[in-house]
mmCIF file of C-alpha atoms (C1' of nucleotides) in Angstrom:
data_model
loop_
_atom_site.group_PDB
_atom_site.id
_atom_site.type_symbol
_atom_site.label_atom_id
_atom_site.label_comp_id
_atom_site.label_asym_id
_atom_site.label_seq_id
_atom_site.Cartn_x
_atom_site.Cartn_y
_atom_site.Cartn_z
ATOM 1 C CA UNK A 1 37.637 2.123 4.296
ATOM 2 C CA UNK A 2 38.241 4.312 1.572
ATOM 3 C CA UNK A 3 35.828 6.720 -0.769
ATOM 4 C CA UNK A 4 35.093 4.229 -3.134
ATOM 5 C CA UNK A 5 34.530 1.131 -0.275
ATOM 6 C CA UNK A 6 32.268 3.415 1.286
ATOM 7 C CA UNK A 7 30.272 4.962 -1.384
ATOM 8 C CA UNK A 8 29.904 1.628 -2.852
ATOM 9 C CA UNK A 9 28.470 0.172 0.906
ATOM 10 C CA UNK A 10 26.046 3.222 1.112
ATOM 11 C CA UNK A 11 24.843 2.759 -2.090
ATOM 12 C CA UNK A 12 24.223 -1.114 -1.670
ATOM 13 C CA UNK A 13 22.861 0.060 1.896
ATOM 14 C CA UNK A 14 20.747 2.435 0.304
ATOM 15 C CA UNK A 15 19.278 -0.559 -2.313
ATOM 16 C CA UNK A 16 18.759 -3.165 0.540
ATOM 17 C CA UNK A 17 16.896 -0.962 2.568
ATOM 18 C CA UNK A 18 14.457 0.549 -0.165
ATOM 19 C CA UNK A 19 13.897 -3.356 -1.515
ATOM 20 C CA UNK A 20 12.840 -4.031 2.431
ATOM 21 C CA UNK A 21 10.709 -0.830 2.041
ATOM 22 C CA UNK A 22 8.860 -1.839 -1.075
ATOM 23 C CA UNK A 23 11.023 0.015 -3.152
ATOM 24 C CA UNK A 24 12.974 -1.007 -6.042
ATOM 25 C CA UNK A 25 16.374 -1.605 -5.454
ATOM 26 C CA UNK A 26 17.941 -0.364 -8.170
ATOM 27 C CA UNK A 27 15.384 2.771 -8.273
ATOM 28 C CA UNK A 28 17.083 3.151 -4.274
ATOM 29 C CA UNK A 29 20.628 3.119 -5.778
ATOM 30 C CA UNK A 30 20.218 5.469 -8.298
ATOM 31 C CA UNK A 31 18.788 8.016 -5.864
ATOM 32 C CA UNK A 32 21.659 7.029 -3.189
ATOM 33 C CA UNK A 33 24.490 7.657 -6.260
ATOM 34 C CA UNK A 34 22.830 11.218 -6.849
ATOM 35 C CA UNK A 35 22.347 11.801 -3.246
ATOM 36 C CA UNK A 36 26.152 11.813 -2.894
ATOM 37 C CA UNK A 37 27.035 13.146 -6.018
ATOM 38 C CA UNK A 38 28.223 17.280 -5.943
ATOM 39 C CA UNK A 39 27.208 17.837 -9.206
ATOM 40 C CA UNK A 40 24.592 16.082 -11.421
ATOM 41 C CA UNK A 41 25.171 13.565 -13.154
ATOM 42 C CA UNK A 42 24.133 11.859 -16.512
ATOM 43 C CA UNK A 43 22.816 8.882 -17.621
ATOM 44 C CA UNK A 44 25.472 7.528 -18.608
ATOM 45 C CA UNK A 45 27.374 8.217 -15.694
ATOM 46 C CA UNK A 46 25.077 5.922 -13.609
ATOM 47 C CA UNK A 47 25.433 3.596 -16.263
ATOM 48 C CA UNK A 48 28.773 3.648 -15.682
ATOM 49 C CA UNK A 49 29.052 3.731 -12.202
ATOM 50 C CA UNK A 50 26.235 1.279 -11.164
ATOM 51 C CA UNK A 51 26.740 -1.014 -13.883
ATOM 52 C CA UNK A 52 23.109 -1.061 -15.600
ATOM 53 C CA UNK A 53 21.555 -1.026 -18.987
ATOM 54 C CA UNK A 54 20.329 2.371 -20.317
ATOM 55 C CA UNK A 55 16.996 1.142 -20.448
ATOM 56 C CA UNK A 56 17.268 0.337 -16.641
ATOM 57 C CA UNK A 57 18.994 3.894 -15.838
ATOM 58 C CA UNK A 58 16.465 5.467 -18.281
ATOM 59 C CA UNK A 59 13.469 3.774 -16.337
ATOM 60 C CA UNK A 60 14.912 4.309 -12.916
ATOM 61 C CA UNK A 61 15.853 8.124 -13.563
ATOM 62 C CA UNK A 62 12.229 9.300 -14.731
ATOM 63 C CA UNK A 63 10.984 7.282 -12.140
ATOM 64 C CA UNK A 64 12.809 9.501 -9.591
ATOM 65 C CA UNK A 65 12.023 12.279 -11.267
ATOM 66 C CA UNK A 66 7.962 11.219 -10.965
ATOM 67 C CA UNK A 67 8.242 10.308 -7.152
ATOM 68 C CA UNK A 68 9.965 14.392 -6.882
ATOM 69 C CA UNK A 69 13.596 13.417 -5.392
ATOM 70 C CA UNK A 70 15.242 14.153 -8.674
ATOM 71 C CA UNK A 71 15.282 17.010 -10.896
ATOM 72 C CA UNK A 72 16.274 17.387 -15.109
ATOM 73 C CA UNK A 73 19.288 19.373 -15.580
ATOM 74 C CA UNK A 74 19.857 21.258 -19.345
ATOM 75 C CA UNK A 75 22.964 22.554 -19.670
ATOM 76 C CA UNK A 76 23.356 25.491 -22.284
ATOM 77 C CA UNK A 77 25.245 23.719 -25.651
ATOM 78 C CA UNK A 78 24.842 20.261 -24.673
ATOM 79 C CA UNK A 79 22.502 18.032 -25.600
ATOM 80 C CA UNK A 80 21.964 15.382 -23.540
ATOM 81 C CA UNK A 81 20.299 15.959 -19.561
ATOM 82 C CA UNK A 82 21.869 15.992 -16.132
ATOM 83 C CA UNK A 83 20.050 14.651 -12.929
ATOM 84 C CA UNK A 84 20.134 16.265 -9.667
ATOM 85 C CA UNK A 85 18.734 14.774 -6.546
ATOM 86 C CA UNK A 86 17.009 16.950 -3.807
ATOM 87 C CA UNK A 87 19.983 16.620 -1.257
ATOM 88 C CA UNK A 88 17.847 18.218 1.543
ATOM 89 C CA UNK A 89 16.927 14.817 3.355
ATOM 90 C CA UNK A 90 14.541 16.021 5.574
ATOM 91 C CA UNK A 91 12.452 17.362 2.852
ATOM 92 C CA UNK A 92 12.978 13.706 0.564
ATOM 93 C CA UNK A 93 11.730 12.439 3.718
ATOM 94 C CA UNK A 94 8.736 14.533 3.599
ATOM 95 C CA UNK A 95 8.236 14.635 -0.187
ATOM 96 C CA UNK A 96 8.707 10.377 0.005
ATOM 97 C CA UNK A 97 5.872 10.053 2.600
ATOM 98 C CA UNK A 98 3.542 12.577 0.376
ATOM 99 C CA UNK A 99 3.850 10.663 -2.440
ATOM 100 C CA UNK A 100 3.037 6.914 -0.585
ATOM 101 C CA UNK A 101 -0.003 8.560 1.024
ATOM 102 C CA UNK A 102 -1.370 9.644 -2.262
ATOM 103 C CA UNK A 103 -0.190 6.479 -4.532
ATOM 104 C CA UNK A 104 -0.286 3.966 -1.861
ATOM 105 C CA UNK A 105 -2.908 4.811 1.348
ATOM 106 C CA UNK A 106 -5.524 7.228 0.036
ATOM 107 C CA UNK A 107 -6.446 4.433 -2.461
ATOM 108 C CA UNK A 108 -6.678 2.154 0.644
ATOM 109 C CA UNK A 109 -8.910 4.942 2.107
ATOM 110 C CA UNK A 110 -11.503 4.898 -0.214
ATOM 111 C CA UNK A 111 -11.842 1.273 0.074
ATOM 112 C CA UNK A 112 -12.205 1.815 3.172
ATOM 113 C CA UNK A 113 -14.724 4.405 3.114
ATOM 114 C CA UNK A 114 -16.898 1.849 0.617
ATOM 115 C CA UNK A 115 -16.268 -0.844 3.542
ATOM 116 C CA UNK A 116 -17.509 1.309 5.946
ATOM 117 C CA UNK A 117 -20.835 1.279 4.439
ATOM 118 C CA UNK A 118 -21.738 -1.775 3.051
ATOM 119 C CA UNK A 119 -25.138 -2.840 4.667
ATOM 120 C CA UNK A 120 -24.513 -5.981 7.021
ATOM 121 C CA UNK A 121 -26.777 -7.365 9.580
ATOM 122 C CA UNK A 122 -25.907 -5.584 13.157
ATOM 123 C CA UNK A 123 -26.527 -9.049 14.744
ATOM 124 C CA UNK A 124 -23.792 -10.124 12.633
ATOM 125 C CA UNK A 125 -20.259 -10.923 14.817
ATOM 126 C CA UNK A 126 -18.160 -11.257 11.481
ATOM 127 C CA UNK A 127 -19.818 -7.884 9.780
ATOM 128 C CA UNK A 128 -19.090 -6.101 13.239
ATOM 129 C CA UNK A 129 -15.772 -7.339 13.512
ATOM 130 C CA UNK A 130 -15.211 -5.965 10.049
ATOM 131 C CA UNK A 131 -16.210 -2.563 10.279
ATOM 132 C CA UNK A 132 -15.022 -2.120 13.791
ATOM 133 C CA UNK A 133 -11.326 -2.835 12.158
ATOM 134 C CA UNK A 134 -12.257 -0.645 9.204
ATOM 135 C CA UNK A 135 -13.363 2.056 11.437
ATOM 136 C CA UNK A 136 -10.249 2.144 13.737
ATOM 137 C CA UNK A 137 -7.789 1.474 11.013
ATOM 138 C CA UNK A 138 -9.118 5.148 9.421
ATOM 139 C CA UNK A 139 -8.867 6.617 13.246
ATOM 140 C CA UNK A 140 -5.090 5.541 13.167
ATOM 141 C CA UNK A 141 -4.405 7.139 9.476
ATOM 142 C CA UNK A 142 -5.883 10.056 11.123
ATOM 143 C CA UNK A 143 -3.749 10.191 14.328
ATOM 144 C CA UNK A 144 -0.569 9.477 11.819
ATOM 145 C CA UNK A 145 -1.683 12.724 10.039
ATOM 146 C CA UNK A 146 -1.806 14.559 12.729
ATOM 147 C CA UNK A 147 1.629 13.580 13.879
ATOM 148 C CA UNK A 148 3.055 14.534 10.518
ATOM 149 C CA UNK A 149 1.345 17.709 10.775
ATOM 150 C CA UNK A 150 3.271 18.594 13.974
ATOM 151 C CA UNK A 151 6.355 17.436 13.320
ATOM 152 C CA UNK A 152 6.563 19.494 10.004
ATOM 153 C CA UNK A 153 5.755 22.393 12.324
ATOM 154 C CA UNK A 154 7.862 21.400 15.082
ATOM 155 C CA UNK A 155 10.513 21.670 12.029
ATOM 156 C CA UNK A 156 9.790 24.910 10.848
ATOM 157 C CA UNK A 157 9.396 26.374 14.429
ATOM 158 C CA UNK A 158 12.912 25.300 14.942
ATOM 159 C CA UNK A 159 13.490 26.861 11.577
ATOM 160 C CA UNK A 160 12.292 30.344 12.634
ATOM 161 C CA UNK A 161 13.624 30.329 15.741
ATOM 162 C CA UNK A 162 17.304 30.052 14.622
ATOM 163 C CA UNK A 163 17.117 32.457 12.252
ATOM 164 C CA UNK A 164 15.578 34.584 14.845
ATOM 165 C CA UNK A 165 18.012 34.093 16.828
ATOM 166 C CA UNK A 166 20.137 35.214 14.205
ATOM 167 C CA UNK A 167 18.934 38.609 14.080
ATOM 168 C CA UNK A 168 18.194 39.409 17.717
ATOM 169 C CA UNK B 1 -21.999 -5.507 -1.666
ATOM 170 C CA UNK B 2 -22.809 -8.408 1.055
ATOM 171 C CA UNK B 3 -20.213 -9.098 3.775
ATOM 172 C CA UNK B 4 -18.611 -11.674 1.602
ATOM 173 C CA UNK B 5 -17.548 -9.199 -0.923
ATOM 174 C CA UNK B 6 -16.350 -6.916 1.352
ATOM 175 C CA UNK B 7 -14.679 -9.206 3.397
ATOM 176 C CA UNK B 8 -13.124 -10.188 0.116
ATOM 177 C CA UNK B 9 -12.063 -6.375 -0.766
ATOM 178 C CA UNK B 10 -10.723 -5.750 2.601
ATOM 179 C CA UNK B 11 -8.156 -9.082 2.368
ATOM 180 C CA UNK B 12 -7.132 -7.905 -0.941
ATOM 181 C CA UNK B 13 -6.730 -4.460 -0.251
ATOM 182 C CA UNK B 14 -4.816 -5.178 3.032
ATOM 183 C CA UNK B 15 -2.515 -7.616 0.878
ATOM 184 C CA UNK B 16 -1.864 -4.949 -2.060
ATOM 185 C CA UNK B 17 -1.105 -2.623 0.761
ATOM 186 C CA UNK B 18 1.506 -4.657 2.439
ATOM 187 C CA UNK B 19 2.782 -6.068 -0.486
ATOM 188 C CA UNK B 20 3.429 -2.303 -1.987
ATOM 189 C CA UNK B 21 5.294 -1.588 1.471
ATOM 190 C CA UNK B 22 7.589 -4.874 0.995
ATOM 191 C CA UNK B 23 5.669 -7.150 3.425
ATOM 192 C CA UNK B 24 4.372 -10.066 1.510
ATOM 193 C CA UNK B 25 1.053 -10.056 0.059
ATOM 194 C CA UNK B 26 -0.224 -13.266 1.303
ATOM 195 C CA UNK B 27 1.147 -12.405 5.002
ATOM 196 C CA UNK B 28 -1.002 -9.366 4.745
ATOM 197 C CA UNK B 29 -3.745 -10.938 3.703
ATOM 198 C CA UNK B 30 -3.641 -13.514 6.592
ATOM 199 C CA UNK B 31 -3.220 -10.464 9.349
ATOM 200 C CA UNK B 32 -6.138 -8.851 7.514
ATOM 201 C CA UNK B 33 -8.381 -12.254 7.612
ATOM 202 C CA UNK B 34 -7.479 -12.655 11.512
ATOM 203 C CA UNK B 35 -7.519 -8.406 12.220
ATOM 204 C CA UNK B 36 -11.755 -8.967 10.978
ATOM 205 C CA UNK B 37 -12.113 -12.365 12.655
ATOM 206 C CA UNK B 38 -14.027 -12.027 15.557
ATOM 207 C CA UNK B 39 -12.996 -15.985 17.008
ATOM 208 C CA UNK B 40 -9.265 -17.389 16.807
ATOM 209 C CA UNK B 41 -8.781 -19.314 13.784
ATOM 210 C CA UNK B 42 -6.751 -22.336 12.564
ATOM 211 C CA UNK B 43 -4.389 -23.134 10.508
ATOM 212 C CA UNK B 44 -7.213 -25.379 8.399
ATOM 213 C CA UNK B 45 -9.810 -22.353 8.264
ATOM 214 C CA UNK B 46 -6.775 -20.201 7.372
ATOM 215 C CA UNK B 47 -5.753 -22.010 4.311
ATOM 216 C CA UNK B 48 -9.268 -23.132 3.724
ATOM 217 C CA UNK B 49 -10.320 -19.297 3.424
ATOM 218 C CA UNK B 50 -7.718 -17.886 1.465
ATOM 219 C CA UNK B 51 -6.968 -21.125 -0.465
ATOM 220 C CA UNK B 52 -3.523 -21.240 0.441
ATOM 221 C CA UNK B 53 -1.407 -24.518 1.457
ATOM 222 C CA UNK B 54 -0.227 -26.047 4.503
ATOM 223 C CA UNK B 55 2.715 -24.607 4.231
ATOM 224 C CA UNK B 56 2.345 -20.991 3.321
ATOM 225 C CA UNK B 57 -0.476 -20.592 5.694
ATOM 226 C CA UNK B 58 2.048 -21.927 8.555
ATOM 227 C CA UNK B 59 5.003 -19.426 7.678
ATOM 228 C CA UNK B 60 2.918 -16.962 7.659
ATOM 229 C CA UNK B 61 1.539 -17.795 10.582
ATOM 230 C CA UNK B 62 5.060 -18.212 12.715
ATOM 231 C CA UNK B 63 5.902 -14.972 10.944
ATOM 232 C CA UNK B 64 2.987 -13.170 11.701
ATOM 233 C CA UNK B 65 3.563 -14.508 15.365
ATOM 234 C CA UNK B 66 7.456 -13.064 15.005
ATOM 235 C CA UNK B 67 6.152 -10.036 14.472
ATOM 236 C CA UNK B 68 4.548 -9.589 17.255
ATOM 237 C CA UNK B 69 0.615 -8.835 15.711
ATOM 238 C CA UNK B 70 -0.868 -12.321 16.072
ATOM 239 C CA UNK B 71 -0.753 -14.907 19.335
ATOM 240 C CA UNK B 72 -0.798 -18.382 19.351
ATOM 241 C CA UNK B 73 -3.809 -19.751 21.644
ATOM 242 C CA UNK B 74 -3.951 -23.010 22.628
ATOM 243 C CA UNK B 75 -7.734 -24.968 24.219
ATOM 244 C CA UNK B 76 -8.036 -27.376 26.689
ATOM 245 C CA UNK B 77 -8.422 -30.805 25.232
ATOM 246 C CA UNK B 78 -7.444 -29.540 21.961
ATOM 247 C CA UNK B 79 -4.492 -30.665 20.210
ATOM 248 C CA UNK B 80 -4.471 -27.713 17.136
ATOM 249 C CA UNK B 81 -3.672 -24.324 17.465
ATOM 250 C CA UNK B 82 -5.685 -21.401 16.658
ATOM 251 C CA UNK B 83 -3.992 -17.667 16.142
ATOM 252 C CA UNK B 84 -5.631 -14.790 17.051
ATOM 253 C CA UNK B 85 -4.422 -11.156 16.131
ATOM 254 C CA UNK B 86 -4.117 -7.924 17.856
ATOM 255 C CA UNK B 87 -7.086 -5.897 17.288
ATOM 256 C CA UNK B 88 -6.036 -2.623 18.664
ATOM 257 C CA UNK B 89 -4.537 -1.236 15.492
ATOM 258 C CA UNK B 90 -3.349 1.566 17.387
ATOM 259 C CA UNK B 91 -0.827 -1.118 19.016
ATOM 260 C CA UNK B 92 -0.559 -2.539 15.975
ATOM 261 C CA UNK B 93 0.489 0.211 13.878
ATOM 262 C CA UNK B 94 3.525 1.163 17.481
ATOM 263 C CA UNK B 95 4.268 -2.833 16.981
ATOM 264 C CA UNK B 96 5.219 -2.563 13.089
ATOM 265 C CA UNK B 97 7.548 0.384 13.507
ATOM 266 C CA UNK B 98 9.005 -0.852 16.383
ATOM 267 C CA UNK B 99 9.816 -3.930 14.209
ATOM 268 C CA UNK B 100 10.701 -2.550 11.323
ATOM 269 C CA UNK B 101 13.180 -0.065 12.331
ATOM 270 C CA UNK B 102 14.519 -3.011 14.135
ATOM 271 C CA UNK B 103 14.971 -5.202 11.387
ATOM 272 C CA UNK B 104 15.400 -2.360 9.253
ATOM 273 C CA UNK B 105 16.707 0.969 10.259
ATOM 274 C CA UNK B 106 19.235 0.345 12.813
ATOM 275 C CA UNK B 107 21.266 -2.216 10.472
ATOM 276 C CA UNK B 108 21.358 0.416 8.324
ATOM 277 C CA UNK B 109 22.373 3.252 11.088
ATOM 278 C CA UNK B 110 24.768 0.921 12.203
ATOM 279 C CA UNK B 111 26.321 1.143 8.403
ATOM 280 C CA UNK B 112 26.001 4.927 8.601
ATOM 281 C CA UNK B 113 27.942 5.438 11.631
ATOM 282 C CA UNK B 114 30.604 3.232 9.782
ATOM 283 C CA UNK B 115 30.383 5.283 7.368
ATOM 284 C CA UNK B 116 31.094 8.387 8.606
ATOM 285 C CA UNK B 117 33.428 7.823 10.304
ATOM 286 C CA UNK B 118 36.061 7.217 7.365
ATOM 287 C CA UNK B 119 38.566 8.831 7.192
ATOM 288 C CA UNK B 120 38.777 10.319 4.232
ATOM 289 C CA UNK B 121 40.684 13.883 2.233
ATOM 290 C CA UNK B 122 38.855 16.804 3.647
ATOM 291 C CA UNK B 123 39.122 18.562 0.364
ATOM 292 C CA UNK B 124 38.159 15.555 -1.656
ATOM 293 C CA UNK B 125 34.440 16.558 -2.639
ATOM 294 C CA UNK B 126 32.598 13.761 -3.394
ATOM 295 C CA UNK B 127 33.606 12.326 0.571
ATOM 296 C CA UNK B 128 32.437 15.915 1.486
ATOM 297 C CA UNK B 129 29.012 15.332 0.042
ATOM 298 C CA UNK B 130 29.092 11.876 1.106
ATOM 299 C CA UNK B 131 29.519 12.482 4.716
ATOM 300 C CA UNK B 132 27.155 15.188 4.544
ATOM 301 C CA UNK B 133 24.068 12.787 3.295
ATOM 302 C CA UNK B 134 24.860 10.521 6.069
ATOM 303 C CA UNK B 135 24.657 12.667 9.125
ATOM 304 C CA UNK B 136 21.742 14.214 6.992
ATOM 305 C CA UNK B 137 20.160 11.018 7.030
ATOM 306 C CA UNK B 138 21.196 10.616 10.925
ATOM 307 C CA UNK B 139 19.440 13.746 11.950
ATOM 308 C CA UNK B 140 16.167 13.228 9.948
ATOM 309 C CA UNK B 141 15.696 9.314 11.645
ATOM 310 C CA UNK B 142 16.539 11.410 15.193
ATOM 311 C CA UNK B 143 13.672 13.499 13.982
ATOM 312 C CA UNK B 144 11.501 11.298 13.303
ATOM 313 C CA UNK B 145 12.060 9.173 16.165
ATOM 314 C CA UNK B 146 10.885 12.130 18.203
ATOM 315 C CA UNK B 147 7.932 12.775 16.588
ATOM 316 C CA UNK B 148 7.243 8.980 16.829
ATOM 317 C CA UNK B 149 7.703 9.576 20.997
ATOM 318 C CA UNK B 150 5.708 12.846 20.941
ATOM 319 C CA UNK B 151 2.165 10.631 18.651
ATOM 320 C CA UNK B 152 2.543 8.330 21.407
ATOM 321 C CA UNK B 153 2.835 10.141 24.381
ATOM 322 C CA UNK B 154 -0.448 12.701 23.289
ATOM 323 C CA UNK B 155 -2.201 9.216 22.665
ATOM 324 C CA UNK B 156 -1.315 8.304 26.416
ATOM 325 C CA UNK B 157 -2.493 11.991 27.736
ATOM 326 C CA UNK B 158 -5.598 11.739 25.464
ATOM 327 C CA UNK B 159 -6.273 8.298 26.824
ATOM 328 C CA UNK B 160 -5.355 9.549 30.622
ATOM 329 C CA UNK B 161 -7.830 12.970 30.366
ATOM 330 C CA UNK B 162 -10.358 10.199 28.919
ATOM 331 C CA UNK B 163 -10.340 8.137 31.646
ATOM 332 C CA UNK B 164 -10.211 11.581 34.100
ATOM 333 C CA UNK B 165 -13.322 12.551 32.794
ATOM 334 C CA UNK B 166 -15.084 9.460 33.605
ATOM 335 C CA UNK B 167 -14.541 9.726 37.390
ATOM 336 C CA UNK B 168 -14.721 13.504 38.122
ATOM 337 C "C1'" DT C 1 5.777 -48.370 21.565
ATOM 338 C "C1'" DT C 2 2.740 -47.327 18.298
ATOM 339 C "C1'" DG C 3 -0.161 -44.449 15.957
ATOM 340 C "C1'" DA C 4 -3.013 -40.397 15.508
ATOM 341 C "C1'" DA C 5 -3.073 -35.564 15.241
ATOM 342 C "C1'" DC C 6 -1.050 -32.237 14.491
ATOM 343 C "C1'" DT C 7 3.223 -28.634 12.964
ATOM 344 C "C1'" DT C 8 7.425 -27.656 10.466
ATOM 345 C "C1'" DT C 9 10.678 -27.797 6.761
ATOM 346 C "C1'" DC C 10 12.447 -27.220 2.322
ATOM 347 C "C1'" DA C 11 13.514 -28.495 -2.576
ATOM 348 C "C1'" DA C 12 11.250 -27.975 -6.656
ATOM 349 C "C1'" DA C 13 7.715 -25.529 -9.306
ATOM 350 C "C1'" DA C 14 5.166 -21.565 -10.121
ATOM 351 C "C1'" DT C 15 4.825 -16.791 -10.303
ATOM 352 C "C1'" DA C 16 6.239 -12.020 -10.140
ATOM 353 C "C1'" DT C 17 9.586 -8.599 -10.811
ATOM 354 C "C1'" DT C 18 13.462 -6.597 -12.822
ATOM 355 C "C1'" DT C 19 16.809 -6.023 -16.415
ATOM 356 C "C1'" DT C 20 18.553 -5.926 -20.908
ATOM 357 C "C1'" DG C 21 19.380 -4.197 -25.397
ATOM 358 C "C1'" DA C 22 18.050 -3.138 -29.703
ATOM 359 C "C1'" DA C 23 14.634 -0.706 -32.279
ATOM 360 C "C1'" DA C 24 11.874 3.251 -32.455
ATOM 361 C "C1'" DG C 25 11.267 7.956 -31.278
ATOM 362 C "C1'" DT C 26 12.751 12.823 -30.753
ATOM 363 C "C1'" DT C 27 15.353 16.928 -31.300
ATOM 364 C "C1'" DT C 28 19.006 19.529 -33.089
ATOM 365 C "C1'" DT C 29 22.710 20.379 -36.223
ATOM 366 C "C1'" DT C 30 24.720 20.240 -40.687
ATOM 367 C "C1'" DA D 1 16.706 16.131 -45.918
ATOM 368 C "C1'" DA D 2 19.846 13.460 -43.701
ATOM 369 C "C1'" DA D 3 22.675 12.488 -40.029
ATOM 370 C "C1'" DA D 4 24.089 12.915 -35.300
ATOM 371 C "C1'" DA D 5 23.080 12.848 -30.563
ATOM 372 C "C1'" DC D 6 20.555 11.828 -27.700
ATOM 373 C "C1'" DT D 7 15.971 9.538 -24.930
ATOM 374 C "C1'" DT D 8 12.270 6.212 -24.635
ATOM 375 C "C1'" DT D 9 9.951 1.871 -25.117
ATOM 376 C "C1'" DC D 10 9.046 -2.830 -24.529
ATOM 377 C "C1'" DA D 11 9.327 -7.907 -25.553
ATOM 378 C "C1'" DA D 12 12.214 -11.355 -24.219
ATOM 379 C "C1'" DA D 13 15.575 -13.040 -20.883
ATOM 380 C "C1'" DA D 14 17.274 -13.103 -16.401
ATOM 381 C "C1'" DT D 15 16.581 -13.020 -11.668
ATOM 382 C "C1'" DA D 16 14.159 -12.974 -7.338
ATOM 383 C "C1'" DT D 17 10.366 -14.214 -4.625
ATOM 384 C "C1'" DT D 18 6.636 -16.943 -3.298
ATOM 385 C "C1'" DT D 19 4.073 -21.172 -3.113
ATOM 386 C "C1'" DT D 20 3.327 -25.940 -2.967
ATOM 387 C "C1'" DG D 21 3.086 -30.422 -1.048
ATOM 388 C "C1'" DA D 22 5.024 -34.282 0.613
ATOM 389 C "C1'" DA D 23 8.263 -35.939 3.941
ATOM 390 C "C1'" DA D 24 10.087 -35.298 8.364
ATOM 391 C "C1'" DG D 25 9.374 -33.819 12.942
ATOM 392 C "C1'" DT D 26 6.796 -33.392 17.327
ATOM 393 C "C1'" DT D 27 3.582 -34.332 20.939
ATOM 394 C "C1'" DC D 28 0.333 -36.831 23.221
ATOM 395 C "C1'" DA D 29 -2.981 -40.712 24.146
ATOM 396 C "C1'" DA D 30 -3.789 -45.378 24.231
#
DNA sequence: TTGAACTTTCAAAATATTTTGAAAGTTTTT
DNA sequence: AAAAACTTTCAAAATATTTTGAAAGTTCAA
């Protein structure tokens, strides 16, 4: 397999697995071009490259840019913009899951949190049932929290312990 | 709002949920109608309550089942079947991971290892950066399979002192 | 062996999502 | 002020996904 066979497979990889993940494809292979580009690129490089209209690159860059994995580039005496993708993966990890909690499970939350406290006859099985689900679904967004939380500090303890390690 | 409506919001909250996560809406909403049903249902009351045919309601039944989240019970002197789902969400929650980076993430770590193992010109950037993002990617799944193990195992020792404290 | 009571399948139809491309918008240079 | 060099928008077209429903399949009782 050469360069191009296997940029081309990661970048289809890339797209199949962000379409399973709710995730537009094409949105997943812009970010996997970027994420294996050295330098930034333009639009109409990933025009170019992943064969799309500019409307679709256009659309697919700011959208990047909005979910925080992709930064604007200006270079001095040129005109048009470069795009740079975060290539730190465990922080697109980190900064992907941020953004789905706030766009996609805090909304869910508050439902929640109205569900909770709707008035329904105690005597009722089906009410019960209901808020009994409601209730533990909430307990399990809190236990995933927590995990987050430690694993981002498992991360940085690692962190500060090499570099101390460094300078003993 | 009576349990109706709520019952109502919590479906179609569920099924915008999964639906934004790539799991299809209508399978969603059937694991969210069985998740608050306190009895086993049928395929009739299924398709009856979300107004959804034979068919749809059966797939996403057998799907449902596939996944591991919803059993198939079958009553003496009864011909039909009637699915009931998991209502630990807690074990529901470890189930859909488990599945998904099944289905998901390993076909696409199997494509990684592929990957970086190409041989390719160790001065040729762009296959610098390239194998870079995948082991990047590599390390941050290891990560986060560990922090996966480590949520599950203080659930277990939570659950463990729990039951301790009962019988001291 | 037939028929009743179910479940499963799948091609066609319906629906939802994505993509295109050209027009409109913006900013800078001449 | 006009033109050049870009970016953005969005309605229509293309594509992908989901849903339907009727036919086929299965299982069991009579």
């Amino acid at each position: 397999m050469n360069h191009q066979e296997a940029k081309a497979k990661f970048i289809q990889t890339w797209g199949t697995l962000g379409s399973s993940w709710g995730i537009s494809r094409t949105m997943a292979q812009v970010h996997a071009l970027l994420l294996i580009s050295p330098e930034a690129m333009t639009t109409e490089e990933v025009m170019e490259d992943l064969k799309i209209s500019r409307g679709n690159a256009n659309m697919n860059l700011r959208d990047l840019i909005d979910w925080g994995l992709v930064f604007r580039e200006l270079r001095a005496g040129e005109r048009k913009e470069y795009f740079r993708a975060e290539k730190d993966i465990w922080k697109v990890a980190k900064q992907i899951i941020k953004e789905r909690r706030k766009r996609e499970i805090e909304p869910v939350l508050k439902v929640l949190e109205e569900l909770k406290n709707t008035k329904g006859d105690k005597n009722d099985k089906q009410h019960k049932a209901l808020v009994e689900a409601v209730s533990n679904i909430e307990s399990v967004v809190e236990k995933a929290d927590f995990a987050l939380e430690r694993a981002i500090k498992l991360d940085e303890n690692a962190l500060v312990g090499a570099l101390f390690k460094l300078f003993k």
